[in-house]
Amino acid sequence: MTSTLRVWRGDADGGALTDYEVEAHEGEVVLDVVHRLQATQTPDLAVRWNCKAGKCGSCSAEINGRPRLMCMTRMSVFEPGEPVTITPLRTFPVIRDLVTDVSYNYAKAREIPSFTPPPGLAPGEYRMAQADVERSQEFRKCIECFLCQDVCHVIRDHEENKAGYAGPRFLMRVAELEMHPLDVADRVDAVQDEHGLGHCNITKCCTEVCPEGIKITDNALIPMKERVADRKYDPLVWLGRTISRR
Ligand code: SF4
Ligand code: F3S
Ligand code: FES
């Protein structure tokens, strides 16, 4: 069958949607059809991909307005004859066609202090309860596709928030470390004051688009908000901290 791909073509100076008629075969995903388009009609089409197995996080784009992995979106989910519109991630600057500059995310990753075990604990001496292992394993399924970062309205609609907001993927990284039984760094003040957790108003769009099915909001962001609230607004915790600082 022939499908209509409506692809955004352009660069940082601007661009437009262009329609292409491309062959699509049963069982194919959007990335297959984009590759056929590139091979047969548009050799200069810029598109980023690597594993074609939903594991490298490279092929993120917006398909009919929804952030998705091109390699994990079957053509069969669209109605026959329905154009498939593919645009670059809106939250990040376009480099060319479907490729965006996601370096914001790497900058945010660098702002989070790394795992900090207790002094004197050598590798090989780490012991963790299974429940703690499982909790962080959910977060470590992240493939860094940045679809959650793309969809979060705090930065999608407000460029000015980028400086002070880590986004769901990296707020989740802080949560993972804060919940780690062997991490001794205090991350509760920083998650609010430096990484911008207060901007998140729990819309859960990040959770909805995560291809790994990670419950980002329920299992990472809300527990961190509870820890911040305990620290800042529980009078007994506040009193205890004030006295211990003297
Ligand atoms: Fe992608 Fe999910 Fe990781 Fe966000 S948390 S970067 S949506 S895998
Ligand atoms: Fe954004 Fe997710 Fe919070 S989409 S507002 S980080 S719940
Ligand atoms: Fe690796 Fe799609 S190509 S996730």
PDB file of C-alpha atoms and ligand atoms in Angstrom:
ATOM      1  CA  MET A   1       0.000   0.000   0.000  1.00  0.00           C
ATOM      2  CA  THR A   2       1.003   3.620  -0.380  1.00  0.00           C
ATOM      3  CA  SER A   3       1.050   5.954   2.622  1.00  0.00           C
ATOM      4  CA  THR A   4       1.234   9.719   2.792  1.00  0.00           C
ATOM      5  CA  LEU A   5       4.095  10.872   5.006  1.00  0.00           C
ATOM      6  CA  ARG A   6       3.868  14.548   5.905  1.00  0.00           C
ATOM      7  CA  VAL A   7       7.402  15.372   7.030  1.00  0.00           C
ATOM      8  CA  TRP A   8       8.783  18.614   8.444  1.00  0.00           C
ATOM      9  CA  ARG A   9      11.755  19.740   6.358  1.00  0.00           C
ATOM     10  CA  GLY A  10      13.889  22.692   7.307  1.00  0.00           C
ATOM     11  CA  ASP A  11      16.518  23.975   9.687  1.00  0.00           C
ATOM     12  CA  ALA A  12      17.007  26.537  12.453  1.00  0.00           C
ATOM     13  CA  ASP A  13      15.908  29.329  10.083  1.00  0.00           C
ATOM     14  CA  GLY A  14      12.505  27.750   9.405  1.00  0.00           C
ATOM     15  CA  GLY A  15      10.800  25.047   7.417  1.00  0.00           C
ATOM     16  CA  ALA A  16       7.514  23.508   6.346  1.00  0.00           C
ATOM     17  CA  LEU A  17       5.637  20.227   6.050  1.00  0.00           C
ATOM     18  CA  THR A  18       6.123  18.363   2.790  1.00  0.00           C
ATOM     19  CA  ASP A  19       3.927  15.482   1.600  1.00  0.00           C
ATOM     20  CA  TYR A  20       5.446  12.303   0.163  1.00  0.00           C
ATOM     21  CA  GLU A  21       3.743   9.185  -1.146  1.00  0.00           C
ATOM     22  CA  VAL A  22       5.733   6.196   0.086  1.00  0.00           C
ATOM     23  CA  GLU A  23       5.213   2.444  -0.091  1.00  0.00           C
ATOM     24  CA  ALA A  24       4.452   0.795   3.267  1.00  0.00           C
ATOM     25  CA  HIS A  25       4.358  -2.946   3.887  1.00  0.00           C
ATOM     26  CA  GLU A  26       2.459  -4.987   6.434  1.00  0.00           C
ATOM     27  CA  GLY A  27       4.141  -5.097   9.845  1.00  0.00           C
ATOM     28  CA  GLU A  28       6.300  -2.024   9.252  1.00  0.00           C
ATOM     29  CA  VAL A  29       6.946   0.783  11.690  1.00  0.00           C
ATOM     30  CA  VAL A  30       7.140   4.497  10.895  1.00  0.00           C
ATOM     31  CA  LEU A  31      10.957   4.379  10.839  1.00  0.00           C
ATOM     32  CA  ASP A  32      10.871   1.691   8.084  1.00  0.00           C
ATOM     33  CA  VAL A  33       8.803   3.977   5.886  1.00  0.00           C
ATOM     34  CA  VAL A  34      10.998   6.984   6.672  1.00  0.00           C
ATOM     35  CA  HIS A  35      14.036   4.917   5.640  1.00  0.00           C
ATOM     36  CA  ARG A  36      12.297   3.979   2.362  1.00  0.00           C
ATOM     37  CA  LEU A  37      11.503   7.641   1.768  1.00  0.00           C
ATOM     38  CA  GLN A  38      15.152   8.500   2.373  1.00  0.00           C
ATOM     39  CA  ALA A  39      16.360   5.664   0.104  1.00  0.00           C
ATOM     40  CA  THR A  40      14.032   6.413  -2.801  1.00  0.00           C
ATOM     41  CA  GLN A  41      13.142  10.119  -2.794  1.00  0.00           C
ATOM     42  CA  THR A  42      14.951  12.278  -0.220  1.00  0.00           C
ATOM     43  CA  PRO A  43      18.568  11.152   0.330  1.00  0.00           C
ATOM     44  CA  ASP A  44      19.225  14.400   2.198  1.00  0.00           C
ATOM     45  CA  LEU A  45      16.479  13.871   4.810  1.00  0.00           C
ATOM     46  CA  ALA A  46      18.070  14.203   8.266  1.00  0.00           C
ATOM     47  CA  VAL A  47      16.800  11.629  10.761  1.00  0.00           C
ATOM     48  CA  ARG A  48      18.491  10.215  13.856  1.00  0.00           C
ATOM     49  CA  TRP A  49      18.211   6.535  14.731  1.00  0.00           C
ATOM     50  CA  ASN A  50      20.393   3.677  15.821  1.00  0.00           C
ATOM     51  CA  CYS A  51      18.971   0.432  17.247  1.00  0.00           C
ATOM     52  CA  LYS A  52      15.537   0.163  15.597  1.00  0.00           C
ATOM     53  CA  ALA A  53      14.526  -1.810  18.683  1.00  0.00           C
ATOM     54  CA  GLY A  54      13.228   0.816  21.119  1.00  0.00           C
ATOM     55  CA  LYS A  55      16.424   0.736  23.169  1.00  0.00           C
ATOM     56  CA  CYS A  56      18.761   3.543  22.079  1.00  0.00           C
ATOM     57  CA  GLY A  57      16.332   6.454  22.442  1.00  0.00           C
ATOM     58  CA  SER A  58      17.570   8.121  19.236  1.00  0.00           C
ATOM     59  CA  CYS A  59      14.526   8.104  16.941  1.00  0.00           C
ATOM     60  CA  SER A  60      12.270  10.356  19.039  1.00  0.00           C
ATOM     61  CA  ALA A  61       9.917  12.586  17.058  1.00  0.00           C
ATOM     62  CA  GLU A  62       6.345  13.848  17.162  1.00  0.00           C
ATOM     63  CA  ILE A  63       3.992  11.653  15.153  1.00  0.00           C
ATOM     64  CA  ASN A  64       0.578  13.177  14.527  1.00  0.00           C
ATOM     65  CA  GLY A  65       1.437  15.577  17.358  1.00  0.00           C
ATOM     66  CA  ARG A  66       2.333  12.946  19.942  1.00  0.00           C
ATOM     67  CA  PRO A  67       5.925  12.397  21.140  1.00  0.00           C
ATOM     68  CA  ARG A  68       6.849   8.820  20.152  1.00  0.00           C
ATOM     69  CA  LEU A  69       9.698   6.576  19.036  1.00  0.00           C
ATOM     70  CA  MET A  70       9.531   6.149  15.250  1.00  0.00           C
ATOM     71  CA  CYS A  71      10.883   2.596  15.513  1.00  0.00           C
ATOM     72  CA  MET A  72       8.168   1.514  17.942  1.00  0.00           C
ATOM     73  CA  THR A  73       5.171   3.055  16.188  1.00  0.00           C
ATOM     74  CA  ARG A  74       3.483   0.597  13.844  1.00  0.00           C
ATOM     75  CA  MET A  75       1.999   1.920  10.621  1.00  0.00           C
ATOM     76  CA  SER A  76      -1.081  -0.197  11.379  1.00  0.00           C
ATOM     77  CA  VAL A  77      -2.136   2.200  14.185  1.00  0.00           C
ATOM     78  CA  PHE A  78      -3.110   4.771  11.537  1.00  0.00           C
ATOM     79  CA  GLU A  79      -6.316   4.614   9.499  1.00  0.00           C
ATOM     80  CA  PRO A  80      -5.791   3.617   5.843  1.00  0.00           C
ATOM     81  CA  GLY A  81      -5.310   6.810   3.829  1.00  0.00           C
ATOM     82  CA  GLU A  82      -4.664   8.926   6.936  1.00  0.00           C
ATOM     83  CA  PRO A  83      -1.537  11.099   6.446  1.00  0.00           C
ATOM     84  CA  VAL A  84       1.180  10.416   9.011  1.00  0.00           C
ATOM     85  CA  THR A  85       2.665  13.717  10.134  1.00  0.00           C
ATOM     86  CA  ILE A  86       6.222  13.576  11.477  1.00  0.00           C
ATOM     87  CA  THR A  87       7.783  16.636  13.076  1.00  0.00           C
ATOM     88  CA  PRO A  88      10.910  17.152  15.207  1.00  0.00           C
ATOM     89  CA  LEU A  89      10.719  17.355  19.022  1.00  0.00           C
ATOM     90  CA  ARG A  90       9.276  20.798  19.662  1.00  0.00           C
ATOM     91  CA  THR A  91      10.995  21.535  22.962  1.00  0.00           C
ATOM     92  CA  PHE A  92      14.534  21.440  21.569  1.00  0.00           C
ATOM     93  CA  PRO A  93      16.167  23.554  18.840  1.00  0.00           C
ATOM     94  CA  VAL A  94      16.009  22.076  15.335  1.00  0.00           C
ATOM     95  CA  ILE A  95      19.298  21.249  13.663  1.00  0.00           C
ATOM     96  CA  ARG A  96      17.808  19.937  10.410  1.00  0.00           C
ATOM     97  CA  ASP A  97      14.595  18.148   9.406  1.00  0.00           C
ATOM     98  CA  LEU A  98      13.787  15.624  12.167  1.00  0.00           C
ATOM     99  CA  VAL A  99      17.021  16.096  14.107  1.00  0.00           C
ATOM    100  CA  THR A 100      17.066  18.342  17.170  1.00  0.00           C
ATOM    101  CA  ASP A 101      19.798  19.540  19.484  1.00  0.00           C
ATOM    102  CA  VAL A 102      19.119  17.749  22.777  1.00  0.00           C
ATOM    103  CA  SER A 103      22.203  19.059  24.586  1.00  0.00           C
ATOM    104  CA  TYR A 104      19.950  20.766  27.188  1.00  0.00           C
ATOM    105  CA  ASN A 105      19.447  17.272  28.605  1.00  0.00           C
ATOM    106  CA  TYR A 106      23.163  16.537  28.907  1.00  0.00           C
ATOM    107  CA  ALA A 107      23.710  19.865  30.631  1.00  0.00           C
ATOM    108  CA  LYS A 108      20.956  18.993  33.145  1.00  0.00           C
ATOM    109  CA  ALA A 109      22.481  15.549  33.741  1.00  0.00           C
ATOM    110  CA  ARG A 110      25.811  17.176  34.609  1.00  0.00           C
ATOM    111  CA  GLU A 111      24.154  19.409  37.237  1.00  0.00           C
ATOM    112  CA  ILE A 112      23.199  16.413  39.401  1.00  0.00           C
ATOM    113  CA  PRO A 113      25.922  15.293  41.832  1.00  0.00           C
ATOM    114  CA  SER A 114      26.735  11.623  41.255  1.00  0.00           C
ATOM    115  CA  PHE A 115      26.090   8.674  43.575  1.00  0.00           C
ATOM    116  CA  THR A 116      27.738   9.395  46.925  1.00  0.00           C
ATOM    117  CA  PRO A 117      28.374   6.310  49.091  1.00  0.00           C
ATOM    118  CA  PRO A 118      29.370   6.654  52.766  1.00  0.00           C
ATOM    119  CA  PRO A 119      33.071   7.458  53.266  1.00  0.00           C
ATOM    120  CA  GLY A 120      35.198   4.332  53.562  1.00  0.00           C
ATOM    121  CA  LEU A 121      32.717   2.000  51.840  1.00  0.00           C
ATOM    122  CA  ALA A 122      34.657   0.170  49.131  1.00  0.00           C
ATOM    123  CA  PRO A 123      33.172  -1.251  45.933  1.00  0.00           C
ATOM    124  CA  GLY A 124      32.131  -4.835  46.667  1.00  0.00           C
ATOM    125  CA  GLU A 125      30.962  -3.934  50.163  1.00  0.00           C
ATOM    126  CA  TYR A 126      27.637  -2.553  48.964  1.00  0.00           C
ATOM    127  CA  ARG A 127      24.625  -4.429  50.341  1.00  0.00           C
ATOM    128  CA  MET A 128      21.038  -3.524  49.390  1.00  0.00           C
ATOM    129  CA  ALA A 129      17.618  -4.982  50.180  1.00  0.00           C
ATOM    130  CA  GLN A 130      15.818  -6.438  47.140  1.00  0.00           C
ATOM    131  CA  ALA A 131      13.021  -3.853  47.493  1.00  0.00           C
ATOM    132  CA  ASP A 132      15.568  -1.048  47.105  1.00  0.00           C
ATOM    133  CA  VAL A 133      17.132  -2.747  44.080  1.00  0.00           C
ATOM    134  CA  GLU A 134      13.749  -3.078  42.391  1.00  0.00           C
ATOM    135  CA  ARG A 135      12.828   0.551  43.065  1.00  0.00           C
ATOM    136  CA  SER A 136      15.895   1.914  41.339  1.00  0.00           C
ATOM    137  CA  GLN A 137      15.686  -0.679  38.557  1.00  0.00           C
ATOM    138  CA  GLU A 138      12.430   0.869  37.375  1.00  0.00           C
ATOM    139  CA  PHE A 139      14.149   4.243  36.996  1.00  0.00           C
ATOM    140  CA  ARG A 140      17.199   2.690  35.343  1.00  0.00           C
ATOM    141  CA  LYS A 141      15.085   1.317  32.489  1.00  0.00           C
ATOM    142  CA  CYS A 142      15.246   4.857  31.060  1.00  0.00           C
ATOM    143  CA  ILE A 143      16.612   4.861  27.483  1.00  0.00           C
ATOM    144  CA  GLU A 144      17.103   8.659  27.455  1.00  0.00           C
ATOM    145  CA  CYS A 145      14.776   9.224  24.527  1.00  0.00           C
ATOM    146  CA  PHE A 146      13.790  12.583  26.099  1.00  0.00           C
ATOM    147  CA  LEU A 147      10.147  12.189  25.071  1.00  0.00           C
ATOM    148  CA  CYS A 148       9.163  13.047  28.655  1.00  0.00           C
ATOM    149  CA  GLN A 149      11.349  16.143  28.522  1.00  0.00           C
ATOM    150  CA  ASP A 150       9.758  17.095  25.192  1.00  0.00           C
ATOM    151  CA  VAL A 151       6.169  16.794  26.404  1.00  0.00           C
ATOM    152  CA  CYS A 152       6.505  18.532  29.781  1.00  0.00           C
ATOM    153  CA  HIS A 153       4.706  21.853  29.420  1.00  0.00           C
ATOM    154  CA  VAL A 154       7.017  23.564  31.935  1.00  0.00           C
ATOM    155  CA  ILE A 155       9.684  23.825  29.227  1.00  0.00           C
ATOM    156  CA  ARG A 156       7.682  22.960  26.097  1.00  0.00           C
ATOM    157  CA  ASP A 157       5.752  26.202  26.385  1.00  0.00           C
ATOM    158  CA  HIS A 158       8.213  28.238  28.455  1.00  0.00           C
ATOM    159  CA  GLU A 159      11.748  28.478  27.122  1.00  0.00           C
ATOM    160  CA  GLU A 160      12.556  30.772  30.042  1.00  0.00           C
ATOM    161  CA  ASN A 161      12.111  27.884  32.513  1.00  0.00           C
ATOM    162  CA  LYS A 162      14.893  25.796  31.015  1.00  0.00           C
ATOM    163  CA  ALA A 163      17.642  27.378  33.117  1.00  0.00           C
ATOM    164  CA  GLY A 164      16.054  26.385  36.422  1.00  0.00           C
ATOM    165  CA  TYR A 165      14.249  23.149  35.564  1.00  0.00           C
ATOM    166  CA  ALA A 166      15.782  19.711  35.123  1.00  0.00           C
ATOM    167  CA  GLY A 167      12.657  18.118  33.601  1.00  0.00           C
ATOM    168  CA  PRO A 168      11.039  14.792  34.530  1.00  0.00           C
ATOM    169  CA  ARG A 169      13.903  12.570  33.360  1.00  0.00           C
ATOM    170  CA  PHE A 170      16.450  14.290  35.604  1.00  0.00           C
ATOM    171  CA  LEU A 171      14.108  14.948  38.525  1.00  0.00           C
ATOM    172  CA  MET A 172      13.654  11.171  38.389  1.00  0.00           C
ATOM    173  CA  ARG A 173      17.453  10.752  38.504  1.00  0.00           C
ATOM    174  CA  VAL A 174      17.559  12.852  41.688  1.00  0.00           C
ATOM    175  CA  ALA A 175      14.750  10.701  43.136  1.00  0.00           C
ATOM    176  CA  GLU A 176      16.618   7.510  42.238  1.00  0.00           C
ATOM    177  CA  LEU A 177      19.694   8.708  44.120  1.00  0.00           C
ATOM    178  CA  GLU A 178      17.702  10.130  47.044  1.00  0.00           C
ATOM    179  CA  MET A 179      15.928   6.773  47.498  1.00  0.00           C
ATOM    180  CA  HIS A 180      19.191   4.808  47.248  1.00  0.00           C
ATOM    181  CA  PRO A 181      19.932   3.418  50.733  1.00  0.00           C
ATOM    182  CA  LEU A 182      23.686   3.961  50.321  1.00  0.00           C
ATOM    183  CA  ASP A 183      23.584   7.504  48.960  1.00  0.00           C
ATOM    184  CA  VAL A 184      24.500   9.928  51.722  1.00  0.00           C
ATOM    185  CA  ALA A 185      24.194  13.203  49.762  1.00  0.00           C
ATOM    186  CA  ASP A 186      21.283  15.397  50.855  1.00  0.00           C
ATOM    187  CA  ARG A 187      19.277  16.057  47.691  1.00  0.00           C
ATOM    188  CA  VAL A 188      15.961  17.314  49.088  1.00  0.00           C
ATOM    189  CA  ASP A 189      16.699  21.057  49.161  1.00  0.00           C
ATOM    190  CA  ALA A 190      18.473  20.934  45.789  1.00  0.00           C
ATOM    191  CA  VAL A 191      15.639  19.145  43.986  1.00  0.00           C
ATOM    192  CA  GLN A 192      13.340  22.034  44.826  1.00  0.00           C
ATOM    193  CA  ASP A 193      15.691  25.007  44.771  1.00  0.00           C
ATOM    194  CA  GLU A 194      18.152  24.069  41.990  1.00  0.00           C
ATOM    195  CA  HIS A 195      16.404  21.474  39.833  1.00  0.00           C
ATOM    196  CA  GLY A 196      12.966  23.156  39.873  1.00  0.00           C
ATOM    197  CA  LEU A 197      10.679  20.397  41.194  1.00  0.00           C
ATOM    198  CA  GLY A 198       8.190  23.078  42.264  1.00  0.00           C
ATOM    199  CA  HIS A 199       7.398  23.824  38.600  1.00  0.00           C
ATOM    200  CA  CYS A 200       5.965  20.331  38.115  1.00  0.00           C
ATOM    201  CA  ASN A 201       2.238  20.370  38.701  1.00  0.00           C
ATOM    202  CA  ILE A 202       1.772  16.625  38.248  1.00  0.00           C
ATOM    203  CA  THR A 203       0.090  16.677  34.842  1.00  0.00           C
ATOM    204  CA  LYS A 204       1.526  13.170  34.243  1.00  0.00           C
ATOM    205  CA  CYS A 205       2.076  13.783  30.508  1.00  0.00           C
ATOM    206  CA  CYS A 206       5.661  12.551  31.016  1.00  0.00           C
ATOM    207  CA  THR A 207       4.416   9.207  32.314  1.00  0.00           C
ATOM    208  CA  GLU A 208       1.950   8.889  29.423  1.00  0.00           C
ATOM    209  CA  VAL A 209       4.617   9.162  26.724  1.00  0.00           C
ATOM    210  CA  CYS A 210       7.394   7.107  28.365  1.00  0.00           C
ATOM    211  CA  PRO A 211       8.094   4.146  26.041  1.00  0.00           C
ATOM    212  CA  GLU A 212       9.533   2.171  28.954  1.00  0.00           C
ATOM    213  CA  GLY A 213       6.321   2.537  30.960  1.00  0.00           C
ATOM    214  CA  ILE A 214       8.163   4.107  33.892  1.00  0.00           C
ATOM    215  CA  LYS A 215       5.741   5.645  36.395  1.00  0.00           C
ATOM    216  CA  ILE A 216       7.767   8.851  36.514  1.00  0.00           C
ATOM    217  CA  THR A 217       5.151  10.955  38.288  1.00  0.00           C
ATOM    218  CA  ASP A 218       3.803   8.459  40.815  1.00  0.00           C
ATOM    219  CA  ASN A 219       7.058   6.722  41.725  1.00  0.00           C
ATOM    220  CA  ALA A 220       9.640   9.513  41.429  1.00  0.00           C
ATOM    221  CA  LEU A 221       8.174  13.020  41.331  1.00  0.00           C
ATOM    222  CA  ILE A 222       5.376  12.737  43.887  1.00  0.00           C
ATOM    223  CA  PRO A 223       7.574  10.958  46.485  1.00  0.00           C
ATOM    224  CA  MET A 224      10.162  13.732  46.050  1.00  0.00           C
ATOM    225  CA  LYS A 225       7.462  16.373  46.480  1.00  0.00           C
ATOM    226  CA  GLU A 226       6.433  14.631  49.713  1.00  0.00           C
ATOM    227  CA  ARG A 227      10.009  14.719  50.977  1.00  0.00           C
ATOM    228  CA  VAL A 228      10.286  18.416  50.136  1.00  0.00           C
ATOM    229  CA  ALA A 229       6.956  19.143  51.883  1.00  0.00           C
ATOM    230  CA  ASP A 230       8.051  17.191  54.974  1.00  0.00           C
ATOM    231  CA  ARG A 231      11.318  19.096  55.091  1.00  0.00           C
ATOM    232  CA  LYS A 232       9.907  22.566  54.468  1.00  0.00           C
ATOM    233  CA  TYR A 233       6.488  22.490  56.093  1.00  0.00           C
ATOM    234  CA  ASP A 234       6.448  19.812  58.812  1.00  0.00           C
ATOM    235  CA  PRO A 235       7.003  21.923  61.977  1.00  0.00           C
ATOM    236  CA  LEU A 236       8.686  19.082  63.876  1.00  0.00           C
ATOM    237  CA  VAL A 237      11.139  18.355  61.041  1.00  0.00           C
ATOM    238  CA  TRP A 238      11.828  22.097  60.703  1.00  0.00           C
ATOM    239  CA  LEU A 239      12.445  22.448  64.466  1.00  0.00           C
ATOM    240  CA  GLY A 240      14.731  19.403  64.516  1.00  0.00           C
ATOM    241  CA  ARG A 241      16.819  20.729  61.625  1.00  0.00           C
ATOM    242  CA  THR A 242      17.015  24.222  63.129  1.00  0.00           C
ATOM    243  CA  ILE A 243      18.236  22.884  66.472  1.00  0.00           C
ATOM    244  CA  SER A 244      20.741  20.483  64.858  1.00  0.00           C
ATOM    245  CA  ARG A 245      22.281  23.349  62.848  1.00  0.00           C
ATOM    246  CA  ARG A 246      23.113  25.284  66.036  1.00  0.00           C
TER     247      ARG A 246
HETATM  248 FE1  SF4 B   1      12.379   8.401  27.698  1.00  0.00          FE
HETATM  249 FE2  SF4 B   1      10.959   7.429  29.772  1.00  0.00          FE
HETATM  250 FE3  SF4 B   1      13.562   7.956  30.053  1.00  0.00          FE
HETATM  251 FE4  SF4 B   1      11.825   9.947  29.819  1.00  0.00          FE
HETATM  252  S1  SF4 B   1      11.963   8.476  31.516  1.00  0.00           S
HETATM  253  S2  SF4 B   1      13.805   9.810  28.805  1.00  0.00           S
HETATM  254  S3  SF4 B   1      10.339   9.104  28.398  1.00  0.00           S
HETATM  255  S4  SF4 B   1      12.650   6.423  28.728  1.00  0.00           S
HETATM  256 FE1  F3S B   2       5.912  17.836  33.600  1.00  0.00          FE
HETATM  257 FE2  F3S B   2       5.541  15.298  34.243  1.00  0.00          FE
HETATM  258 FE3  F3S B   2       5.331  17.151  36.071  1.00  0.00          FE
HETATM  259  S1  F3S B   2       4.893  16.316  32.395  1.00  0.00           S
HETATM  260  S2  F3S B   2       4.505  18.887  34.958  1.00  0.00           S
HETATM  261  S3  F3S B   2       7.148  16.639  34.974  1.00  0.00           S
HETATM  262  S4  F3S B   2       4.149  15.313  35.944  1.00  0.00           S
HETATM  263 FE1  FES B   3      16.714   3.151  18.841  1.00  0.00          FE
HETATM  264 FE2  FES B   3      14.320   3.895  17.914  1.00  0.00          FE
HETATM  265  S1  FES B   3      16.130   3.587  16.781  1.00  0.00           S
HETATM  266  S2  FES B   3      14.934   3.669  19.981  1.00  0.00           S
END
